[in-house]
Short mmCIF file of C-alpha atoms in Angstrom, two decimals:
data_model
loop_
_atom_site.label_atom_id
_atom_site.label_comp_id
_atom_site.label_asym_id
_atom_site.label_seq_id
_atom_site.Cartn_x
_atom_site.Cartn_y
_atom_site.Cartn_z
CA UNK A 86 173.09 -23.66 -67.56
CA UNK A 87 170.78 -25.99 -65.96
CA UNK A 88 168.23 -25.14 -68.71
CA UNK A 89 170.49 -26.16 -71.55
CA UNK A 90 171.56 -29.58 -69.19
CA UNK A 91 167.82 -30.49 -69.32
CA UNK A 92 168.04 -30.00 -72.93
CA UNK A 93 170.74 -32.01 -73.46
CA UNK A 94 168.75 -35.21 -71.30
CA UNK A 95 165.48 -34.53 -73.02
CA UNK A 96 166.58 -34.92 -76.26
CA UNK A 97 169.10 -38.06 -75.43
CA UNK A 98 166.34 -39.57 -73.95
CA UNK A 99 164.30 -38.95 -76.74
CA UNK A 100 166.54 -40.00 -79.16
CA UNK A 101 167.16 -43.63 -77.31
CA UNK A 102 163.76 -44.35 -76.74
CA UNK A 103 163.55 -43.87 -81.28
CA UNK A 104 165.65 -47.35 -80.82
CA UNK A 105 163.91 -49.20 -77.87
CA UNK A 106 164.07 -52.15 -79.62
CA UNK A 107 167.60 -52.68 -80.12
CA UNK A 108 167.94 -56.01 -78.31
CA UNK A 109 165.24 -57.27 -80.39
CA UNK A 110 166.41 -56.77 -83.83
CA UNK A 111 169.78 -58.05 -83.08
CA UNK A 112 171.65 -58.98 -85.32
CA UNK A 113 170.31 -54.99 -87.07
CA UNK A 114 171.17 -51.83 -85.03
CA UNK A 115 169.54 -48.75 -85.05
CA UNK A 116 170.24 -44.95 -84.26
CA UNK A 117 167.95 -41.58 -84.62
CA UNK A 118 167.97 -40.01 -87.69
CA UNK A 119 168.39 -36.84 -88.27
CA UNK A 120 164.74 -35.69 -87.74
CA UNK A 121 162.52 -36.76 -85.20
CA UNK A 122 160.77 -40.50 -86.21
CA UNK A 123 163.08 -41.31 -88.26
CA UNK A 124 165.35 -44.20 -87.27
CA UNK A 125 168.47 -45.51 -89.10
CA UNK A 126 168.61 -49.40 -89.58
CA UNK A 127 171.69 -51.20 -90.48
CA UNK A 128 171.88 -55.03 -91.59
CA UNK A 129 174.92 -55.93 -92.09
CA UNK A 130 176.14 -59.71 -92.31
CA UNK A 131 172.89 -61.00 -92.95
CA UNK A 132 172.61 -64.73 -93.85
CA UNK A 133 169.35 -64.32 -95.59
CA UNK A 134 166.57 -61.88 -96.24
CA UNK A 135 164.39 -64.18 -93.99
CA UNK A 136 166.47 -63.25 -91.36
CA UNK A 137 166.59 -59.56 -91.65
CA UNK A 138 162.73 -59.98 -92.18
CA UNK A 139 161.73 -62.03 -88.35
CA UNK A 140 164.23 -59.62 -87.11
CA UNK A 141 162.77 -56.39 -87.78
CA UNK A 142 159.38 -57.26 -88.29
CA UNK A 143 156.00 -55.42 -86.46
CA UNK A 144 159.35 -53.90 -84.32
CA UNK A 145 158.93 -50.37 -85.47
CA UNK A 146 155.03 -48.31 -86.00
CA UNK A 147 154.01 -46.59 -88.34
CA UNK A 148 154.80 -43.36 -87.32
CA UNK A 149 158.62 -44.22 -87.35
CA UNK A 150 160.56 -43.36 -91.08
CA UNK A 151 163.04 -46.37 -91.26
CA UNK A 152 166.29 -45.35 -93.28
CA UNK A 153 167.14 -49.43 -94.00
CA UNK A 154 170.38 -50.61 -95.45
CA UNK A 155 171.52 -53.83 -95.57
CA UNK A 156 174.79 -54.60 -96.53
CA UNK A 157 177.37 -57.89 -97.22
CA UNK A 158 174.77 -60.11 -96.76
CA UNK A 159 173.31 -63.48 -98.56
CA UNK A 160 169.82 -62.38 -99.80
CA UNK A 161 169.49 -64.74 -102.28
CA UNK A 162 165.78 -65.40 -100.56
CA UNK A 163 164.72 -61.89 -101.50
CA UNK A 164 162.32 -63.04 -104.18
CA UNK A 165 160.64 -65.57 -101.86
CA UNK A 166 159.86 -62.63 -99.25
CA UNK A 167 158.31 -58.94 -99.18
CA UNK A 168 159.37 -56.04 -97.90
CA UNK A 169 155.38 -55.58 -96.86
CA UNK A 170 155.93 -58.77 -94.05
CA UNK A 171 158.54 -55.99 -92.28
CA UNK A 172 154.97 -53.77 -91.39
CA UNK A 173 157.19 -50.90 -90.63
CA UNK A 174 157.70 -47.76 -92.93
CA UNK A 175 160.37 -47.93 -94.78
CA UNK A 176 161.39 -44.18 -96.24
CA UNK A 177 165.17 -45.07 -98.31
CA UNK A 178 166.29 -48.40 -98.63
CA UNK A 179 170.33 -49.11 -99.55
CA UNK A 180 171.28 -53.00 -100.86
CA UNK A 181 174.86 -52.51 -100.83
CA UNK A 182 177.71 -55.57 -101.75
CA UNK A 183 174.84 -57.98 -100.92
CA UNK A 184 174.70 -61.50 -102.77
CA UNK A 185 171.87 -60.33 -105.47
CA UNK A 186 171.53 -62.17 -109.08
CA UNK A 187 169.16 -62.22 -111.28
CA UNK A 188 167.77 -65.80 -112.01
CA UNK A 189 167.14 -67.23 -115.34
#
């Protein structure tokens, strides 16, 4: 029983320390994926993509697989800004109900 307990801890603690960071990518949240390194990212609410960029940027390494999605926010920056200034690796990315048009 106690064997299965320290289980249990070890990989909670493992899990939470996937998403030290949380304070610092407010207003994004994070969770552990499924597999170990690989983090979930949600941006949701977003007033711009500049935002979601100084938020999460040089916040994750390398080894980390970021699942992004950012959803119902105003990205109409987007084409101003990379995806590259994030320097984190970013494995699926989901733009859902987000403020995107093409301009002319």
């Amino acid at each position: 029983m106690a064997t299965l307990l320290y289980t249990i801890i070890g990989m909670t603690a493992s899990a939470s320390l996937n998403c030290a960071v949380r304070r610092e990518i407010s207003p994004c949240t994070c969770s552990p994926g499924l597999f170990a390194n690989n983090i979930d990212v949600k941006c949701e609410q977003m007033e711009s993509f500049g935002q979601v960029v100084n938020a999460l940027q040089d916040r994750f390494t390398e080894d980390h697989n970021i699942w992004l999605t950012i959803s119902h926010s105003q990205l109409l920056d987007l084409a101003a800004l990379s995806f590259w200034e994030m320097n984190m690796n970013i494995k699926s990315l989901r733009i859902n109900f987000d403020n995107l048009r093409e301009e002319i």
